[in-house]
Amino acid sequence: MLASKLFVYIALGVPVTLAGAGPALCQGEILTPITLHSANQALAQAPPREAVPNPTVIPTDVTPVGIGQERELIRPGWRFYLMQKLPPRMWFTSSTEVTQRLETNVFFTERDQEADYVFRVNPNCTLGYDLRQNTSAYCNYFVIKDVFADHGVLSYPTTQSLSMGLRQQIPIRARTNIQLDYQVRELWQAVKLRQADMIPGVTITRVFTPKLIGFANINLQMRSRNIFQGPTREIDPFYTLGMLYRWRQWNFLLVDTYVSNFRYRDAIPNQSNQAMIAEFEASHPISKKLPGVVAFLRCEPIWNWGAHGTPGLSGFDFRLFSGLRISFNKPSYYASLNKLRQQLKEAGKEPVTRTSRNPASDSHKQSIAAKFPQEDPQEPPSEGKDSASSRNSSEQTSPTDGKANLTKGVADLH
């Protein structure tokens, strides 16, 4: 009986201690009770495995570069009319991508690269409120979930981000806008791994034509373990340039981001590196009735260098995405309403009468000139008085009509 119990525990890999082991066992010594105390102690003394983020979640996946906002400049769509009943100061954006991709280097290594097929779901939501006409506060939440076909160990981590921020818009004339942004967030990338970021950024958007938009973005990601600690782990500047072009129902996006990671010894991982991430995307709505649902094809070549061959930060990777993106948003109407109210106030004031020619004085001058023989006896055209009167009436705008039109515009926005 005792031998059978020993065999079971040994088969389960449980360490067993025997009192009086050795020759005393043969002399009939009593065995001590067999417990799992020694096994638990061994597990407790084992060194913990270092938690590291998933190498396939690249920096531009978890750090915003403003691409989604520029997409909305091309087509606001039916969302504008659907969200009119919500508070005018509130705005939100929501985008969910469901993709499948081919990835050529899932472990980001210089040698012995391995490819895989990956399925990804990426919902991203932002809710904001305008504090002033061009100043807003917002919160953002997104999830990145990858499922690998062959490398199941990479499917376990689920990346999540929760952030709050302030945003200031600075319009420059009609076609250029500067956006100042400051974001603080918590980032969850692996079990028992806490990351916190402070991300100030500047985005410049230029509308060259209604179909061509360019933008540039600079972000400074300061990472630590806890929120508001500053760059105690790493400092990562992001530099982004992009162009968005529309042709008929097609949208073409070209973006290039350069990332330079400066990491300290307690960073996870603690090896500095540099990366260049390019993105080429073509998208098209799947139906005219659903402009917010688009099918897209995107390719992402990724270059890594300066990591001295560290796995997860080295080598070249190529990604080919295909999938669907479902997005809708509600812009803030606060600035538009303020502009309409100002126009209403101006329209309610009495207009200043413009200096015009008096038709009666013109007729009197013509009658006097006709008495002189050297003047041409031909009478002036009969429509002169009527044309002058119609010109005066066209130059003066009725304040009642203008106020009614602007009131109707405000009602439409509400």
Short mmCIF file of C-alpha atoms in Angstrom, two decimals:
data_model
loop_
_atom_site.label_atom_id
_atom_site.label_comp_id
_atom_site.label_asym_id
_atom_site.label_seq_id
_atom_site.Cartn_x
_atom_site.Cartn_y
_atom_site.Cartn_z
CA MET A 1 0.00 0.00 0.00
CA LEU A 2 2.80 2.36 0.91
CA ALA A 3 4.68 1.51 -2.22
CA SER A 4 1.65 2.31 -4.38
CA LYS A 5 1.28 5.76 -2.74
CA LEU A 6 4.93 6.50 -3.28
CA PHE A 7 4.62 5.57 -6.93
CA VAL A 8 1.63 7.90 -7.44
CA TYR A 9 3.37 10.88 -5.83
CA ILE A 10 6.57 10.28 -7.72
CA ALA A 11 4.63 10.01 -10.98
CA LEU A 12 2.98 13.38 -10.24
CA GLY A 13 6.38 14.94 -9.68
CA VAL A 14 5.77 15.73 -6.01
CA PRO A 15 8.97 15.79 -3.87
CA VAL A 16 8.67 13.38 -0.91
CA THR A 17 10.74 13.43 2.29
CA LEU A 18 11.14 10.28 4.44
CA ALA A 19 12.13 10.29 8.12
CA GLY A 20 15.10 8.06 8.86
CA ALA A 21 15.88 7.40 5.23
CA GLY A 22 18.70 4.97 4.55
CA PRO A 23 19.47 1.81 6.46
CA ALA A 24 16.85 2.61 9.14
CA LEU A 25 14.12 2.13 6.54
CA CYS A 26 15.07 -1.49 6.20
CA GLN A 27 14.90 -1.91 9.96
CA GLY A 28 11.15 -1.07 10.10
CA GLU A 29 11.31 2.65 10.93
CA ILE A 30 7.94 4.42 10.66
CA LEU A 31 7.58 6.80 7.72
CA THR A 32 6.56 10.42 8.33
CA PRO A 33 3.23 11.55 6.77
CA ILE A 34 3.51 12.39 3.11
CA THR A 35 2.40 16.01 2.46
CA LEU A 36 2.61 18.58 -0.36
CA HIS A 37 4.39 21.09 1.87
CA SER A 38 7.72 20.55 0.20
CA ALA A 39 6.18 20.95 -3.27
CA ASN A 40 4.55 24.28 -2.39
CA GLN A 41 7.82 25.48 -0.88
CA ALA A 42 9.69 24.60 -4.06
CA LEU A 43 7.20 26.49 -6.20
CA ALA A 44 7.39 29.51 -3.93
CA GLN A 45 11.17 29.57 -4.17
CA ALA A 46 11.20 29.25 -7.97
CA PRO A 47 12.24 32.48 -9.71
CA PRO A 48 9.26 34.28 -11.29
CA ARG A 49 9.08 34.44 -15.03
CA GLU A 50 9.65 37.96 -16.31
CA ALA A 51 6.50 39.45 -17.83
CA VAL A 52 7.13 41.02 -21.21
CA PRO A 53 4.68 42.56 -23.68
CA ASN A 54 3.66 40.77 -26.83
CA PRO A 55 6.32 41.55 -29.49
CA THR A 56 3.69 41.64 -32.26
CA VAL A 57 1.97 44.69 -30.71
CA ILE A 58 4.13 47.37 -32.29
CA PRO A 59 4.51 50.94 -30.92
CA THR A 60 2.04 52.51 -33.36
CA ASP A 61 -0.60 50.00 -32.27
CA VAL A 62 -0.64 51.31 -28.71
CA THR A 63 0.36 54.97 -29.17
CA PRO A 64 -2.04 57.27 -31.07
CA VAL A 65 -0.72 59.24 -34.04
CA GLY A 66 -3.97 60.96 -35.10
CA ILE A 67 -4.73 58.93 -38.20
CA GLY A 68 -8.34 58.22 -37.29
CA GLN A 69 -9.19 61.91 -36.93
CA GLU A 70 -7.92 62.77 -40.38
CA ARG A 71 -10.06 60.01 -41.91
CA GLU A 72 -13.18 61.80 -40.65
CA LEU A 73 -12.25 64.99 -42.54
CA ILE A 74 -12.98 63.20 -45.81
CA ARG A 75 -16.51 61.99 -45.06
CA PRO A 76 -18.56 62.89 -41.95
CA GLY A 77 -21.49 60.96 -43.49
CA TRP A 78 -24.85 60.14 -41.95
CA ARG A 79 -23.37 60.27 -38.46
CA PHE A 80 -23.67 64.07 -38.56
CA TYR A 81 -27.44 63.89 -38.82
CA LEU A 82 -27.89 60.92 -36.51
CA MET A 83 -26.20 62.53 -33.49
CA GLN A 84 -27.79 65.99 -33.59
CA LYS A 85 -30.01 65.34 -30.56
CA LEU A 86 -27.07 64.74 -28.24
CA PRO A 87 -25.53 67.64 -26.23
CA PRO A 88 -23.78 70.02 -28.63
CA ARG A 89 -20.62 70.16 -26.50
CA MET A 90 -20.22 66.37 -26.41
CA TRP A 91 -18.32 64.49 -29.12
CA PHE A 92 -17.22 60.92 -29.56
CA THR A 93 -15.57 58.60 -32.05
CA SER A 94 -15.81 54.85 -32.26
CA SER A 95 -13.90 52.54 -34.56
CA THR A 96 -13.68 48.75 -34.56
CA GLU A 97 -11.36 46.82 -36.85
CA VAL A 98 -11.72 43.11 -37.50
CA THR A 99 -8.73 41.90 -39.51
CA GLN A 100 -6.76 38.92 -40.63
CA ARG A 101 -3.13 39.29 -41.54
CA LEU A 102 -0.04 37.54 -42.75
CA GLU A 103 2.99 38.26 -40.56
CA THR A 104 6.45 37.19 -41.63
CA ASN A 105 8.41 37.63 -38.36
CA VAL A 106 6.21 37.10 -35.30
CA PHE A 107 9.10 37.05 -32.79
CA PHE A 108 10.96 40.04 -34.35
CA THR A 109 14.30 38.28 -34.66
CA GLU A 110 17.17 38.87 -37.06
CA ARG A 111 17.56 35.17 -37.87
CA ASP A 112 15.32 32.10 -37.96
CA GLN A 113 12.25 34.20 -38.68
CA GLU A 114 8.87 32.50 -38.33
CA ALA A 115 5.66 33.52 -40.11
CA ASP A 116 2.07 33.03 -39.01
CA TYR A 117 -1.57 33.85 -39.76
CA VAL A 118 -3.12 36.21 -37.18
CA PHE A 119 -6.69 37.23 -36.45
CA ARG A 120 -7.17 40.58 -34.67
CA VAL A 121 -10.05 42.50 -33.10
CA ASN A 122 -9.36 46.13 -32.19
CA PRO A 123 -12.20 48.30 -30.78
CA ASN A 124 -11.29 51.92 -30.02
CA CYS A 125 -13.63 54.48 -28.38
CA THR A 126 -13.12 58.14 -27.44
CA LEU A 127 -15.62 60.33 -25.55
CA GLY A 128 -14.99 64.06 -25.20
CA TYR A 129 -16.61 67.27 -24.00
CA ASP A 130 -15.85 70.81 -25.12
CA LEU A 131 -14.88 73.01 -22.18
CA ARG A 132 -14.50 76.03 -24.44
CA GLN A 133 -14.87 76.64 -28.14
CA ASN A 134 -11.53 75.01 -29.05
CA THR A 135 -10.67 73.23 -25.78
CA SER A 136 -11.92 69.78 -24.82
CA ALA A 137 -11.35 67.01 -22.29
CA TYR A 138 -11.68 63.38 -23.31
CA CYS A 139 -11.17 59.77 -22.28
CA ASN A 140 -10.11 56.88 -24.52
CA TYR A 141 -10.24 53.10 -24.25
CA PHE A 142 -9.08 50.44 -26.69
CA VAL A 143 -8.36 46.71 -26.77
CA ILE A 144 -6.04 44.71 -29.03
CA LYS A 145 -6.63 40.98 -29.15
CA ASP A 146 -4.54 38.76 -31.44
CA VAL A 147 -5.12 35.05 -32.07
CA PHE A 148 -2.25 33.18 -33.78
CA ALA A 149 -2.77 30.05 -35.84
CA ASP A 150 0.55 28.29 -35.05
CA HIS A 151 2.17 30.23 -32.21
CA GLY A 152 -0.47 29.93 -29.52
CA VAL A 153 1.82 31.28 -26.81
CA LEU A 154 1.49 34.74 -28.40
CA SER A 155 -2.33 34.62 -28.23
CA TYR A 156 -2.59 34.85 -24.43
CA PRO A 157 -1.76 38.53 -23.77
CA THR A 158 -4.57 41.01 -24.37
CA THR A 159 -3.47 44.64 -24.65
CA GLN A 160 -5.73 47.27 -23.07
CA SER A 161 -5.35 51.03 -22.67
CA LEU A 162 -7.38 53.54 -20.63
CA SER A 163 -6.46 57.21 -20.86
CA MET A 164 -7.65 60.74 -20.18
CA GLY A 165 -6.46 63.90 -21.86
CA LEU A 166 -6.86 67.56 -22.78
CA ARG A 167 -6.95 68.85 -26.34
CA GLN A 168 -6.59 72.35 -27.74
CA GLN A 169 -7.43 73.24 -31.34
CA ILE A 170 -5.71 76.24 -32.95
CA PRO A 171 -7.23 77.03 -36.37
CA ILE A 172 -4.94 78.89 -38.77
CA ARG A 173 -6.99 80.43 -41.53
CA ALA A 174 -9.38 78.04 -43.24
CA ARG A 175 -7.19 75.12 -44.30
CA THR A 176 -4.66 74.62 -41.51
CA ASN A 177 -5.21 73.44 -37.97
CA ILE A 178 -2.82 72.82 -35.05
CA GLN A 179 -3.87 70.42 -32.32
CA LEU A 180 -2.14 70.32 -28.94
CA ASP A 181 -2.78 67.16 -26.95
CA TYR A 182 -1.77 65.86 -23.53
CA GLN A 183 -2.71 62.32 -22.55
CA VAL A 184 -2.16 60.23 -19.40
CA ARG A 185 -2.91 56.52 -19.51
CA GLU A 186 -2.60 53.09 -17.96
CA LEU A 187 -1.43 50.30 -20.28
CA TRP A 188 -1.93 46.59 -19.62
CA GLN A 189 0.14 44.32 -21.89
CA ALA A 190 0.85 41.18 -19.84
CA VAL A 191 0.08 39.56 -16.49
CA LYS A 192 1.76 41.36 -13.55
CA LEU A 193 3.11 44.05 -15.87
CA ARG A 194 2.07 47.63 -15.15
CA GLN A 195 2.88 50.44 -17.55
CA ALA A 196 1.85 54.10 -17.34
CA ASP A 197 2.45 56.77 -19.97
CA MET A 198 2.38 60.54 -20.19
CA ILE A 199 2.07 61.55 -23.86
CA PRO A 200 2.17 65.21 -24.94
CA GLY A 201 1.76 65.67 -28.67
CA VAL A 202 1.31 68.16 -31.52
CA THR A 203 -0.57 67.48 -34.77
CA ILE A 204 -0.65 69.81 -37.79
CA THR A 205 -3.32 69.17 -40.42
CA ARG A 206 -3.40 70.87 -43.81
CA VAL A 207 -6.29 70.59 -46.27
CA PHE A 208 -4.70 71.09 -49.68
CA THR A 209 -7.88 70.30 -51.63
CA PRO A 210 -11.20 68.73 -50.60
CA LYS A 211 -9.71 65.40 -51.73
CA LEU A 212 -6.15 65.73 -50.42
CA ILE A 213 -5.20 66.16 -46.75
CA GLY A 214 -1.74 66.10 -45.19
CA PHE A 215 -0.77 65.84 -41.54
CA ALA A 216 2.30 65.70 -39.32
CA ASN A 217 2.44 64.50 -35.73
CA ILE A 218 5.03 64.49 -32.91
CA ASN A 219 4.42 62.54 -29.69
CA LEU A 220 6.70 62.15 -26.67
CA GLN A 221 5.87 58.98 -24.75
CA MET A 222 7.22 59.02 -21.18
CA ARG A 223 6.80 55.60 -19.57
CA SER A 224 6.87 54.56 -15.91
CA ARG A 225 5.37 51.91 -13.66
CA ASN A 226 2.78 54.13 -11.98
CA ILE A 227 0.85 57.05 -13.33
CA PHE A 228 2.34 60.57 -13.11
CA GLN A 229 5.83 59.28 -12.31
CA GLY A 230 7.45 60.67 -15.43
CA PRO A 231 10.00 58.85 -17.62
CA THR A 232 11.39 56.44 -15.02
CA ARG A 233 11.48 53.54 -17.50
CA GLU A 234 11.81 54.96 -20.99
CA ILE A 235 11.37 57.97 -23.28
CA ASP A 236 10.01 57.33 -26.78
CA PRO A 237 9.60 60.15 -29.31
CA PHE A 238 7.31 59.44 -32.30
CA TYR A 239 7.59 61.36 -35.58
CA THR A 240 4.78 60.83 -38.12
CA LEU A 241 4.03 62.14 -41.60
CA GLY A 242 0.93 61.18 -43.55
CA MET A 243 -1.23 61.90 -46.58
CA LEU A 244 -4.88 61.04 -47.20
CA TYR A 245 -6.33 61.12 -50.71
CA ARG A 246 -9.88 60.49 -51.89
CA TRP A 247 -10.80 59.32 -55.40
CA ARG A 248 -14.51 58.69 -55.95
CA GLN A 249 -15.45 56.25 -53.17
CA TRP A 250 -11.86 55.14 -52.52
CA ASN A 251 -9.67 56.45 -49.69
CA PHE A 252 -5.89 56.05 -49.89
CA LEU A 253 -3.73 56.51 -46.82
CA LEU A 254 0.05 56.79 -46.66
CA VAL A 255 1.72 57.10 -43.22
CA ASP A 256 5.30 56.75 -42.04
CA THR A 257 6.36 56.78 -38.37
CA TYR A 258 9.85 56.85 -36.91
CA VAL A 259 10.19 55.70 -33.28
CA SER A 260 13.30 56.03 -31.15
CA ASN A 261 13.13 54.15 -27.83
CA PHE A 262 15.48 55.26 -25.04
CA ARG A 263 15.11 52.72 -22.21
CA TYR A 264 16.58 52.57 -18.70
CA ARG A 265 17.73 49.47 -16.85
CA ASP A 266 14.39 48.85 -15.14
CA ALA A 267 12.42 49.18 -18.40
CA ILE A 268 10.58 46.14 -19.77
CA PRO A 269 12.24 45.31 -22.08
CA ASN A 270 15.39 47.23 -21.12
CA GLN A 271 17.09 47.33 -24.53
CA SER A 272 16.91 50.55 -26.54
CA ASN A 273 16.15 50.36 -30.24
CA GLN A 274 14.82 52.29 -33.21
CA ALA A 275 12.04 51.43 -35.62
CA MET A 276 10.50 52.67 -38.85
CA ILE A 277 6.86 51.71 -39.43
CA ALA A 278 5.23 52.48 -42.77
CA GLU A 279 1.57 52.02 -43.60
CA PHE A 280 -0.19 51.90 -46.98
CA GLU A 281 -3.97 51.48 -46.96
CA ALA A 282 -6.79 51.49 -49.53
CA SER A 283 -10.38 51.41 -48.30
CA HIS A 284 -13.84 51.47 -49.86
CA PRO A 285 -17.37 51.46 -48.34
CA ILE A 286 -19.08 48.12 -48.73
CA SER A 287 -22.40 49.85 -49.46
CA LYS A 288 -23.65 53.37 -50.15
CA LYS A 289 -26.28 52.84 -47.47
CA LEU A 290 -23.57 52.03 -44.90
CA PRO A 291 -20.78 54.59 -45.44
CA GLY A 292 -19.37 53.90 -41.97
CA VAL A 293 -18.54 50.27 -42.83
CA VAL A 294 -15.51 49.97 -45.10
CA ALA A 295 -13.41 47.12 -46.37
CA PHE A 296 -9.69 47.80 -46.51
CA LEU A 297 -6.37 46.33 -47.52
CA ARG A 298 -3.29 47.50 -45.62
CA CYS A 299 0.38 46.60 -45.70
CA GLU A 300 2.90 47.47 -42.97
CA PRO A 301 6.63 47.02 -43.50
CA ILE A 302 8.53 47.37 -40.19
CA TRP A 303 12.26 47.95 -39.84
CA ASN A 304 14.02 47.52 -36.46
CA TRP A 305 17.66 48.33 -35.72
CA GLY A 306 19.95 49.29 -32.85
CA ALA A 307 18.82 46.46 -30.53
CA HIS A 308 22.00 44.33 -30.90
CA GLY A 309 20.00 41.32 -32.03
CA THR A 310 17.63 41.26 -29.03
CA PRO A 311 14.60 39.06 -29.86
CA GLY A 312 11.37 41.03 -29.96
CA LEU A 313 13.13 44.23 -31.05
CA SER A 314 15.16 43.21 -34.10
CA GLY A 315 14.82 42.26 -37.72
CA PHE A 316 12.36 43.09 -40.49
CA ASP A 317 8.68 42.23 -40.41
CA PHE A 318 6.05 42.56 -43.13
CA ARG A 319 2.35 42.56 -42.39
CA LEU A 320 -0.48 42.28 -44.90
CA PHE A 321 -3.91 43.13 -43.44
CA SER A 322 -7.38 42.70 -44.87
CA GLY A 323 -10.59 43.29 -43.00
CA LEU A 324 -13.53 45.50 -42.11
CA ARG A 325 -13.66 48.74 -40.16
CA ILE A 326 -16.89 49.96 -38.57
CA SER A 327 -16.76 53.58 -37.42
CA PHE A 328 -19.09 56.36 -36.44
CA ASN A 329 -18.66 59.65 -34.65
CA LYS A 330 -20.41 62.73 -33.39
CA PRO A 331 -18.52 66.01 -33.79
CA SER A 332 -18.99 68.92 -31.42
CA TYR A 333 -21.45 71.55 -32.64
CA TYR A 334 -20.53 74.04 -29.93
CA ALA A 335 -18.35 76.21 -32.17
CA SER A 336 -20.92 76.16 -34.98
CA LEU A 337 -23.72 77.21 -32.64
CA ASN A 338 -21.62 80.06 -31.25
CA LYS A 339 -20.96 81.30 -34.76
CA LEU A 340 -24.65 81.20 -35.66
CA ARG A 341 -25.61 83.02 -32.44
CA GLN A 342 -23.11 85.76 -33.25
CA GLN A 343 -24.57 86.11 -36.72
CA LEU A 344 -28.06 86.36 -35.22
CA LYS A 345 -26.95 89.19 -32.97
CA GLU A 346 -25.42 91.05 -35.89
CA ALA A 347 -28.50 90.49 -38.05
CA GLY A 348 -30.77 91.83 -35.28
CA LYS A 349 -29.04 95.22 -35.32
CA GLU A 350 -30.23 98.01 -37.62
CA PRO A 351 -28.16 97.97 -40.81
CA VAL A 352 -26.26 101.10 -41.69
CA THR A 353 -27.83 102.79 -44.78
CA ARG A 354 -25.32 102.88 -47.58
CA THR A 355 -24.67 106.13 -49.43
CA SER A 356 -26.42 105.96 -52.80
CA ARG A 357 -27.38 108.29 -55.57
CA ASN A 358 -30.72 110.14 -55.18
CA PRO A 359 -32.96 109.51 -58.23
CA ALA A 360 -34.83 112.83 -57.74
CA SER A 361 -31.63 114.89 -57.85
CA ASP A 362 -30.55 113.04 -60.97
CA SER A 363 -33.79 113.96 -62.79
CA HIS A 364 -33.48 117.61 -61.73
CA LYS A 365 -29.93 117.80 -63.09
CA GLN A 366 -31.03 116.28 -66.38
CA SER A 367 -33.90 118.79 -66.79
CA ILE A 368 -31.55 121.73 -66.21
CA ALA A 369 -29.02 120.39 -68.71
CA ALA A 370 -31.72 120.01 -71.36
CA LYS A 371 -32.34 123.83 -71.43
CA PHE A 372 -28.88 124.49 -72.84
CA PRO A 373 -28.75 124.29 -76.65
CA GLN A 374 -25.22 122.85 -76.77
CA GLU A 375 -26.38 119.75 -74.88
CA ASP A 376 -27.81 116.75 -76.63
CA PRO A 377 -31.63 117.10 -76.57
CA GLN A 378 -32.02 113.32 -76.27
CA GLU A 379 -33.83 112.38 -73.09
CA PRO A 380 -32.19 109.98 -70.65
CA PRO A 381 -33.41 106.41 -70.71
CA SER A 382 -36.75 105.96 -69.01
CA GLU A 383 -35.52 103.03 -67.01
CA GLY A 384 -32.82 105.06 -65.24
CA LYS A 385 -35.00 105.85 -62.28
CA ASP A 386 -36.26 102.32 -61.99
CA SER A 387 -32.78 100.83 -62.20
CA ALA A 388 -31.50 103.18 -59.51
CA SER A 389 -34.41 102.30 -57.25
CA SER A 390 -33.90 98.57 -57.77
CA ARG A 391 -30.18 98.96 -57.07
CA ASN A 392 -30.96 100.69 -53.78
CA SER A 393 -33.41 97.99 -52.76
CA SER A 394 -30.93 95.21 -53.60
CA GLU A 395 -28.14 96.83 -51.58
CA GLN A 396 -30.25 96.93 -48.41
CA THR A 397 -30.84 93.58 -46.68
CA SER A 398 -33.92 93.03 -44.57
CA PRO A 399 -32.87 92.16 -41.01
CA THR A 400 -36.07 90.17 -40.54
CA ASP A 401 -35.28 87.81 -43.45
CA GLY A 402 -31.67 87.29 -42.33
CA LYS A 403 -32.70 86.56 -38.78
CA ALA A 404 -35.30 84.04 -39.92
CA ASN A 405 -32.77 82.17 -42.08
CA LEU A 406 -30.18 81.98 -39.28
CA THR A 407 -32.84 80.90 -36.76
CA LYS A 408 -33.73 78.06 -39.10
CA GLY A 409 -30.02 77.07 -39.26
CA VAL A 410 -29.78 76.88 -35.47
CA ALA A 411 -32.98 74.81 -35.33
CA ASP A 412 -31.52 72.37 -37.88
CA LEU A 413 -28.41 71.88 -35.79
CA HIS A 414 -30.50 71.11 -32.69
#
